[in-house]
Structure formats: C-alpha cells, structure tokens
C-alpha cells in the first residue's frame, strides 16, 4: 500500500516533482506556512527531542499537543492513525531510522482495536546543505516507509529542497519545528517549544550514547520514562574551553544554520556529563530508569 498523495497517486519512490505537482499537497503546504507560532508554551504539550519518539492517544487527559524543534538536517515525522486519531512523532537524526519508523507504527498499532487502518503522514525538516546530510535522510525515511505494508496518506511534505531559503548566498531551513494539535487534528509551524518536559540535560546527553530512537512516553500510563544509558565523557572537559565556532564545527552537521541556543545547550550538556561521568552509578541509581508522571497543571513529578 505504502505512500499515497492527496490526488490518489501512489509514490513508487521519493520524487520532488510528484510532490510539488500535487495540488492538494501544495495547498496544505501553503496553508501550513501561512502562519507561524513563534513559540509554544501550552502546559498540555509533550515535547519530543532529537532521537526520541512520542506516542499519544487522542483521549489523553494530559496532552493536547505534541511537537519538536531545533531540526536543521534532522527530520520530524508525524504519523496519525486515521481510525482513532492517535499520534506518534519522532525527531530523526539518521540513527537507525528503520527501527524508529517500525517503533512508531508499532506503538500506534498497540493502541488500536481493529487491524486495518490508514495513516496520515507529515514530514518536515532538512534543507539543501553542502554535506548532503538532509538529502540522505529524506531518502532513507521515504525508503523505510515505502518498504512497509501500511497505507500512508501524505498530508504534508516540506523537506530538504522544499524547506530551503537562501539568505546572502547561504542556505537555511525554513522550518525548524512542527507541532500537532491532537484534539484539533491539525499540524502547525512552530520553531520553538518552551515546555520541554523533565530531564532535558540527561536527554541531550543521550545523544552521546550508542542508543537509537527512544520511546519516551507511555500513552497508557501517561508517563515519561528515560531508560538508563551511558557514554564516554572524557572529551567533555576540554570542550568546555573551546570557542563557539569550534563547537559548532565539531558537533553540528550544519554549523551556520543552528539556532542561537545550540552552543549554550551543548555546554550545559557537557557540564552534566562531567558531573555524571558514570551515569549508571550516579544518575540512574541501581540502573533504574527515571519515570515521571504529569499533573494537570503541566508539571512533571519524578515518581521513580
């Protein structure tokens, strides 16, 4: 079944021309780009960071909005089960993309009563970068989806070449972030989410581990779980004294295009890694995960 455009044309492979020529898909893109939220501060928001997956049921009493930001060469994929409006979002950076897609769909199927269903598909991110990182990830995501048996109705696709603006001879992404209003069943453009949830330093530090895309939210218990992980931290101390330009060159796939908070977040993460050089001993005590429950006022409470 794989991927279908709005005008009932089946995609055999990723093709910019087919996507750009689809009238309804073009209309969806224009509508999406016509309004940008500068920031999202809803207390009923689930923020999904890089290399994370979040799956939320339509009836979740704590979460109305799911979203992610700070994507340059990364891609953000949203899959919606059309039978029950449950949603899964992943912020892909190229780490084990196929398993990430598999886990997204599996988490939605686990919430479904009936076997057969179609899915709405939204993909944004990447730009025409010099290294070709975005182009490779776009193709990888589409190849993974095209190899699956489910039917995906492509509702929004603003990726790589379609997500590029040139400023003074330098290419930049247009869209850095996307949100999805679960109750209103609508995607929206937002480049910054303010309520990022608990344990962001640990979640950023996980980028330096060998782990791939992590399902962080349980749509049945309404809890965030950060599973134990480890990393090599010996480099972090030297990095704290490096100039901003060097940090961008060493740790970004797109140094010119990173958002302003990139280096500050990186330095805070290195400080966390130095404080917890053996995280399985000092942070994940007794190798136990960090589990958080959400209150109706938007706060998260550590319960384990």
Tab-separated table of C-alpha atoms in Angstrom:
chain	number	residue	atom	x	y	z
A	1	UNK	CA	0.000	0.000	0.000
A	2	UNK	CA	2.803	2.423	1.043
A	3	UNK	CA	2.603	6.213	0.388
A	4	UNK	CA	-0.230	7.950	-1.421
A	5	UNK	CA	-0.543	11.580	-2.430
A	6	UNK	CA	-3.717	13.575	-1.940
A	7	UNK	CA	-4.799	13.095	-5.573
A	8	UNK	CA	-4.733	9.298	-5.170
A	9	UNK	CA	-1.358	8.810	-6.835
A	10	UNK	CA	0.901	6.194	-5.285
A	11	UNK	CA	4.551	7.101	-4.789
A	12	UNK	CA	6.971	4.500	-6.056
A	13	UNK	CA	9.957	6.400	-4.668
A	14	UNK	CA	10.683	9.830	-3.267
A	15	UNK	CA	10.164	12.314	-6.084
A	16	UNK	CA	10.249	16.100	-5.631
A	17	UNK	CA	8.412	16.718	-8.897
A	18	UNK	CA	5.469	14.497	-7.967
A	19	UNK	CA	5.202	16.080	-4.546
A	20	UNK	CA	5.454	19.656	-5.865
A	21	UNK	CA	2.872	18.970	-8.598
A	22	UNK	CA	0.239	17.519	-6.262
A	23	UNK	CA	-2.354	20.298	-5.977
A	24	UNK	CA	-3.822	19.358	-2.610
A	25	UNK	CA	-0.417	18.699	-1.060
A	26	UNK	CA	0.750	22.095	-2.317
A	27	UNK	CA	-2.337	23.701	-0.798
A	28	UNK	CA	-1.620	22.016	2.538
A	29	UNK	CA	1.965	23.302	2.462
A	30	UNK	CA	0.883	26.860	1.682
A	31	UNK	CA	-1.671	26.796	4.491
A	32	UNK	CA	0.908	25.363	6.912
A	33	UNK	CA	3.454	28.064	6.019
A	34	UNK	CA	0.911	30.891	6.162
A	35	UNK	CA	1.028	31.040	9.962
A	36	UNK	CA	3.975	30.511	12.287
A	37	UNK	CA	3.766	30.341	16.062
A	38	UNK	CA	6.892	31.998	17.422
A	39	UNK	CA	6.754	29.693	20.429
A	40	UNK	CA	4.518	27.110	22.088
A	41	UNK	CA	4.059	27.235	25.842
A	42	UNK	CA	0.999	25.034	26.376
A	43	UNK	CA	1.072	23.156	29.680
A	44	UNK	CA	-0.561	20.214	27.893
A	45	UNK	CA	2.328	19.676	25.499
A	46	UNK	CA	4.624	16.684	25.025
A	47	UNK	CA	7.999	17.798	23.710
A	48	UNK	CA	9.963	15.209	21.725
A	49	UNK	CA	13.698	15.866	21.473
A	50	UNK	CA	16.218	14.645	18.906
A	51	UNK	CA	16.379	10.858	18.664
A	52	UNK	CA	13.143	10.449	20.658
A	53	UNK	CA	9.689	9.061	19.857
A	54	UNK	CA	6.478	10.201	21.498
A	55	UNK	CA	3.143	8.429	21.017
A	56	UNK	CA	-0.046	9.950	22.426
A	57	UNK	CA	-3.646	8.726	22.382
A	58	UNK	CA	-6.467	11.036	21.349
A	59	UNK	CA	-8.119	10.593	24.753
A	60	UNK	CA	-5.003	11.502	26.760
A	61	UNK	CA	-6.200	13.872	29.535
A	62	UNK	CA	-2.767	15.473	29.982
A	63	UNK	CA	-1.514	16.011	26.425
A	64	UNK	CA	-3.216	18.054	23.699
A	65	UNK	CA	-0.130	18.996	21.666
A	66	UNK	CA	2.948	17.079	20.595
A	67	UNK	CA	5.918	18.722	18.924
A	68	UNK	CA	9.626	19.045	18.283
A	69	UNK	CA	12.055	21.764	17.181
A	70	UNK	CA	15.730	22.602	16.515
A	71	UNK	CA	15.794	20.457	13.356
A	72	UNK	CA	18.344	21.559	10.751
A	73	UNK	CA	19.429	18.469	8.824
A	74	UNK	CA	17.196	16.371	11.112
A	75	UNK	CA	13.658	15.444	10.032
A	76	UNK	CA	10.495	15.364	12.124
A	77	UNK	CA	7.935	12.721	11.185
A	78	UNK	CA	4.346	12.608	12.447
A	79	UNK	CA	2.123	9.573	11.848
A	80	UNK	CA	-1.576	9.724	12.748
A	81	UNK	CA	-3.816	6.670	12.914
A	82	UNK	CA	-6.891	7.736	10.932
A	83	UNK	CA	-9.099	5.210	12.754
A	84	UNK	CA	-8.716	6.770	16.214
A	85	UNK	CA	-6.598	9.954	15.809
A	86	UNK	CA	-3.744	8.617	17.951
A	87	UNK	CA	-0.401	10.244	17.086
A	88	UNK	CA	3.271	9.299	17.022
A	89	UNK	CA	6.134	11.755	16.429
A	90	UNK	CA	9.854	11.121	16.008
A	91	UNK	CA	12.765	13.535	15.606
A	92	UNK	CA	15.126	11.605	13.299
A	93	UNK	CA	18.836	12.378	13.026
A	94	UNK	CA	19.839	9.372	10.913
A	95	UNK	CA	20.352	6.957	13.805
A	96	UNK	CA	18.646	3.644	12.981
A	97	UNK	CA	15.828	5.237	11.005
A	98	UNK	CA	14.189	1.956	10.019
A	99	UNK	CA	13.771	0.816	13.629
A	100	UNK	CA	12.432	4.257	14.532
A	101	UNK	CA	9.710	4.033	11.873
A	102	UNK	CA	8.928	0.470	12.995
A	103	UNK	CA	8.588	1.545	16.642
A	104	UNK	CA	6.335	4.490	15.738
A	105	UNK	CA	3.902	2.296	13.819
A	106	UNK	CA	4.060	-0.498	16.389
A	107	UNK	CA	3.160	1.914	19.193
A	108	UNK	CA	0.109	3.086	17.224
A	109	UNK	CA	-0.974	-0.457	16.404
A	110	UNK	CA	-0.770	-1.338	20.096
A	111	UNK	CA	-3.450	1.283	20.763
A	112	UNK	CA	-5.784	0.106	18.011
A	113	UNK	CA	-8.807	-2.168	18.331
A	114	UNK	CA	-9.051	-3.064	14.644
A	115	UNK	CA	-6.300	-4.493	12.477
A	116	UNK	CA	-6.787	-2.463	9.314
A	117	UNK	CA	-6.222	1.253	9.279
A	118	UNK	CA	-4.736	4.014	7.161
A	119	UNK	CA	-2.289	6.604	8.435
A	120	UNK	CA	-1.837	10.310	7.809
A	121	UNK	CA	1.800	11.265	7.284
A	122	UNK	CA	3.520	14.603	7.916
A	123	UNK	CA	7.250	15.127	7.269
A	124	UNK	CA	9.276	18.326	7.692
A	125	UNK	CA	12.954	19.154	8.086
A	126	UNK	CA	16.304	19.219	6.416
A	127	UNK	CA	17.493	21.717	3.817
A	128	UNK	CA	19.826	21.842	0.827
A	129	UNK	CA	23.027	21.500	2.873
A	130	UNK	CA	26.553	21.255	1.489
A	131	UNK	CA	27.267	17.871	3.061
A	132	UNK	CA	24.144	16.198	1.653
A	133	UNK	CA	23.074	15.032	5.114
A	134	UNK	CA	19.491	16.189	4.634
A	135	UNK	CA	19.153	14.609	1.220
A	136	UNK	CA	20.373	11.277	2.541
A	137	UNK	CA	17.975	11.324	5.495
A	138	UNK	CA	14.992	12.300	3.328
A	139	UNK	CA	15.639	9.346	1.041
A	140	UNK	CA	16.216	6.999	3.975
A	141	UNK	CA	12.904	7.912	5.636
A	142	UNK	CA	10.913	7.525	2.428
A	143	UNK	CA	12.636	4.236	1.585
A	144	UNK	CA	11.721	2.870	5.028
A	145	UNK	CA	8.077	3.901	4.656
A	146	UNK	CA	7.827	2.662	1.074
A	147	UNK	CA	9.029	-0.781	2.174
A	148	UNK	CA	6.185	-1.124	4.661
A	149	UNK	CA	2.772	-2.679	4.036
A	150	UNK	CA	0.550	0.013	5.590
A	151	UNK	CA	-1.118	2.783	3.615
A	152	UNK	CA	0.225	6.266	4.384
A	153	UNK	CA	-1.655	9.302	3.098
A	154	UNK	CA	0.918	12.067	2.700
A	155	UNK	CA	-0.639	15.245	4.112
A	156	UNK	CA	2.453	17.447	4.425
A	157	UNK	CA	5.949	17.179	2.997
A	158	UNK	CA	8.319	20.132	3.372
A	159	UNK	CA	11.774	18.592	3.349
A	160	UNK	CA	15.290	19.392	2.140
A	161	UNK	CA	14.995	21.277	-1.201
A	162	UNK	CA	11.378	22.161	-0.359
A	163	UNK	CA	12.471	23.501	3.049
A	164	UNK	CA	15.297	25.755	1.879
A	165	UNK	CA	15.629	29.526	1.843
A	166	UNK	CA	18.765	31.348	0.693
A	167	UNK	CA	20.000	34.324	2.696
A	168	UNK	CA	23.069	36.194	1.430
A	169	UNK	CA	24.245	33.160	-0.505
A	170	UNK	CA	23.789	30.682	2.373
A	171	UNK	CA	21.033	28.069	2.513
A	172	UNK	CA	18.901	27.784	5.663
A	173	UNK	CA	15.913	25.681	6.679
A	174	UNK	CA	12.556	27.435	6.590
A	175	UNK	CA	11.003	25.164	9.189
A	176	UNK	CA	12.906	24.169	12.321
A	177	UNK	CA	9.940	22.754	14.224
A	178	UNK	CA	6.416	21.417	13.971
A	179	UNK	CA	3.571	20.809	16.372
A	180	UNK	CA	0.438	18.723	16.091
A	181	UNK	CA	-2.780	19.610	17.915
A	182	UNK	CA	-4.180	16.196	18.751
A	183	UNK	CA	-7.672	17.340	19.654
A	184	UNK	CA	-7.983	19.706	16.673
A	185	UNK	CA	-6.275	17.172	14.365
A	186	UNK	CA	-4.059	19.834	12.822
A	187	UNK	CA	-0.330	20.321	12.250
A	188	UNK	CA	1.175	23.766	12.793
A	189	UNK	CA	4.508	25.505	12.250
A	190	UNK	CA	6.381	26.317	15.447
A	191	UNK	CA	10.140	26.732	15.709
A	192	UNK	CA	10.388	26.805	19.497
A	193	UNK	CA	8.687	24.784	22.265
A	194	UNK	CA	9.097	26.275	25.726
A	195	UNK	CA	7.732	23.429	27.854
A	196	UNK	CA	10.255	20.713	27.044
A	197	UNK	CA	9.419	18.464	29.971
A	198	UNK	CA	11.714	16.832	32.532
A	199	UNK	CA	15.344	15.746	32.399
A	200	UNK	CA	16.426	17.689	29.317
A	201	UNK	CA	20.113	17.619	30.279
A	202	UNK	CA	20.056	13.829	30.516
A	203	UNK	CA	18.021	13.575	27.341
A	204	UNK	CA	20.567	15.713	25.479
A	205	UNK	CA	23.441	13.723	26.962
A	206	UNK	CA	21.895	10.586	25.473
A	207	UNK	CA	22.899	11.947	22.039
A	208	UNK	CA	26.444	10.918	23.004
A	209	UNK	CA	25.428	7.351	23.794
A	210	UNK	CA	25.054	4.465	21.381
A	211	UNK	CA	21.284	4.358	21.793
A	212	UNK	CA	18.979	4.969	18.854
A	213	UNK	CA	15.466	6.456	18.890
A	214	UNK	CA	13.889	6.124	22.343
A	215	UNK	CA	10.146	5.891	23.009
A	216	UNK	CA	9.870	8.335	25.912
A	217	UNK	CA	6.112	8.458	26.607
A	218	UNK	CA	3.735	5.673	27.593
A	219	UNK	CA	0.312	6.538	26.113
A	220	UNK	CA	-1.449	4.199	28.554
A	221	UNK	CA	0.118	5.263	31.850
A	222	UNK	CA	0.748	8.876	30.706
A	223	UNK	CA	4.330	8.766	31.936
A	224	UNK	CA	7.707	9.796	30.565
A	225	UNK	CA	10.416	7.191	31.026
A	226	UNK	CA	14.131	7.851	30.485
A	227	UNK	CA	15.852	4.492	30.249
A	228	UNK	CA	19.418	4.157	31.618
A	229	UNK	CA	22.274	4.804	29.218
A	230	UNK	CA	25.973	5.506	29.376
A	231	UNK	CA	28.524	7.464	27.358
A	232	UNK	CA	32.192	8.371	27.153
A	233	UNK	CA	32.653	11.711	28.899
A	234	UNK	CA	36.429	12.133	28.782
A	235	UNK	CA	36.246	14.711	25.961
A	236	UNK	CA	33.683	16.949	27.678
A	237	UNK	CA	36.090	18.857	29.956
A	238	UNK	CA	38.288	20.004	27.061
A	239	UNK	CA	35.218	21.025	25.074
A	240	UNK	CA	34.120	23.486	27.760
A	241	UNK	CA	37.055	25.760	26.888
A	242	UNK	CA	36.624	25.605	23.109
A	243	UNK	CA	35.408	28.699	21.232
A	244	UNK	CA	31.841	28.725	19.929
A	245	UNK	CA	32.934	28.329	16.320
A	246	UNK	CA	34.900	25.168	17.104
A	247	UNK	CA	31.975	23.626	18.986
A	248	UNK	CA	29.697	24.266	16.027
A	249	UNK	CA	32.193	22.723	13.607
A	250	UNK	CA	32.774	19.619	15.752
A	251	UNK	CA	29.250	18.896	16.930
A	252	UNK	CA	26.862	20.139	14.240
A	253	UNK	CA	26.043	18.821	10.776
A	254	UNK	CA	25.085	22.399	9.818
A	255	UNK	CA	27.134	24.960	11.805
A	256	UNK	CA	25.816	28.058	10.014
A	257	UNK	CA	22.173	27.119	10.490
A	258	UNK	CA	21.950	26.072	14.127
A	259	UNK	CA	19.530	28.005	16.361
A	260	UNK	CA	21.066	30.528	18.819
A	261	UNK	CA	20.740	28.215	21.835
A	262	UNK	CA	22.707	25.340	20.274
A	263	UNK	CA	26.098	26.067	21.872
A	264	UNK	CA	24.641	27.004	25.276
A	265	UNK	CA	22.696	23.728	25.357
A	266	UNK	CA	25.829	21.847	24.346
A	267	UNK	CA	27.921	23.395	27.123
A	268	UNK	CA	25.254	22.649	29.737
A	269	UNK	CA	25.155	19.059	28.498
A	270	UNK	CA	28.939	18.711	28.827
A	271	UNK	CA	28.716	20.006	32.420
A	272	UNK	CA	26.076	17.367	33.142
A	273	UNK	CA	28.297	14.671	31.637
A	274	UNK	CA	31.226	15.766	33.808
A	275	UNK	CA	29.029	15.724	36.890
A	276	UNK	CA	27.831	12.222	35.966
A	277	UNK	CA	30.852	10.613	34.310
A	278	UNK	CA	29.426	7.190	35.170
A	279	UNK	CA	25.674	7.841	34.786
A	280	UNK	CA	24.700	4.254	35.592
A	281	UNK	CA	26.210	4.793	39.039
A	282	UNK	CA	25.446	8.431	39.827
A	283	UNK	CA	22.293	9.271	37.888
A	284	UNK	CA	20.424	6.076	37.098
A	285	UNK	CA	20.880	4.682	40.590
A	286	UNK	CA	20.852	0.872	40.650
A	287	UNK	CA	20.417	1.004	36.871
A	288	UNK	CA	16.811	2.174	37.262
A	289	UNK	CA	15.076	4.470	34.745
A	290	UNK	CA	13.781	7.924	35.574
A	291	UNK	CA	9.973	7.871	35.440
A	292	UNK	CA	7.817	10.998	35.549
A	293	UNK	CA	4.074	11.489	35.806
A	294	UNK	CA	2.311	14.620	34.596
A	295	UNK	CA	-0.088	16.774	36.590
A	296	UNK	CA	-2.974	18.761	35.144
A	297	UNK	CA	-1.102	21.993	35.944
A	298	UNK	CA	1.561	20.917	33.430
A	299	UNK	CA	4.286	19.956	35.905
A	300	UNK	CA	6.116	16.630	35.858
A	301	UNK	CA	6.847	14.704	39.048
A	302	UNK	CA	9.608	12.141	39.464
A	303	UNK	CA	7.970	9.004	40.817
A	304	UNK	CA	10.813	6.503	40.492
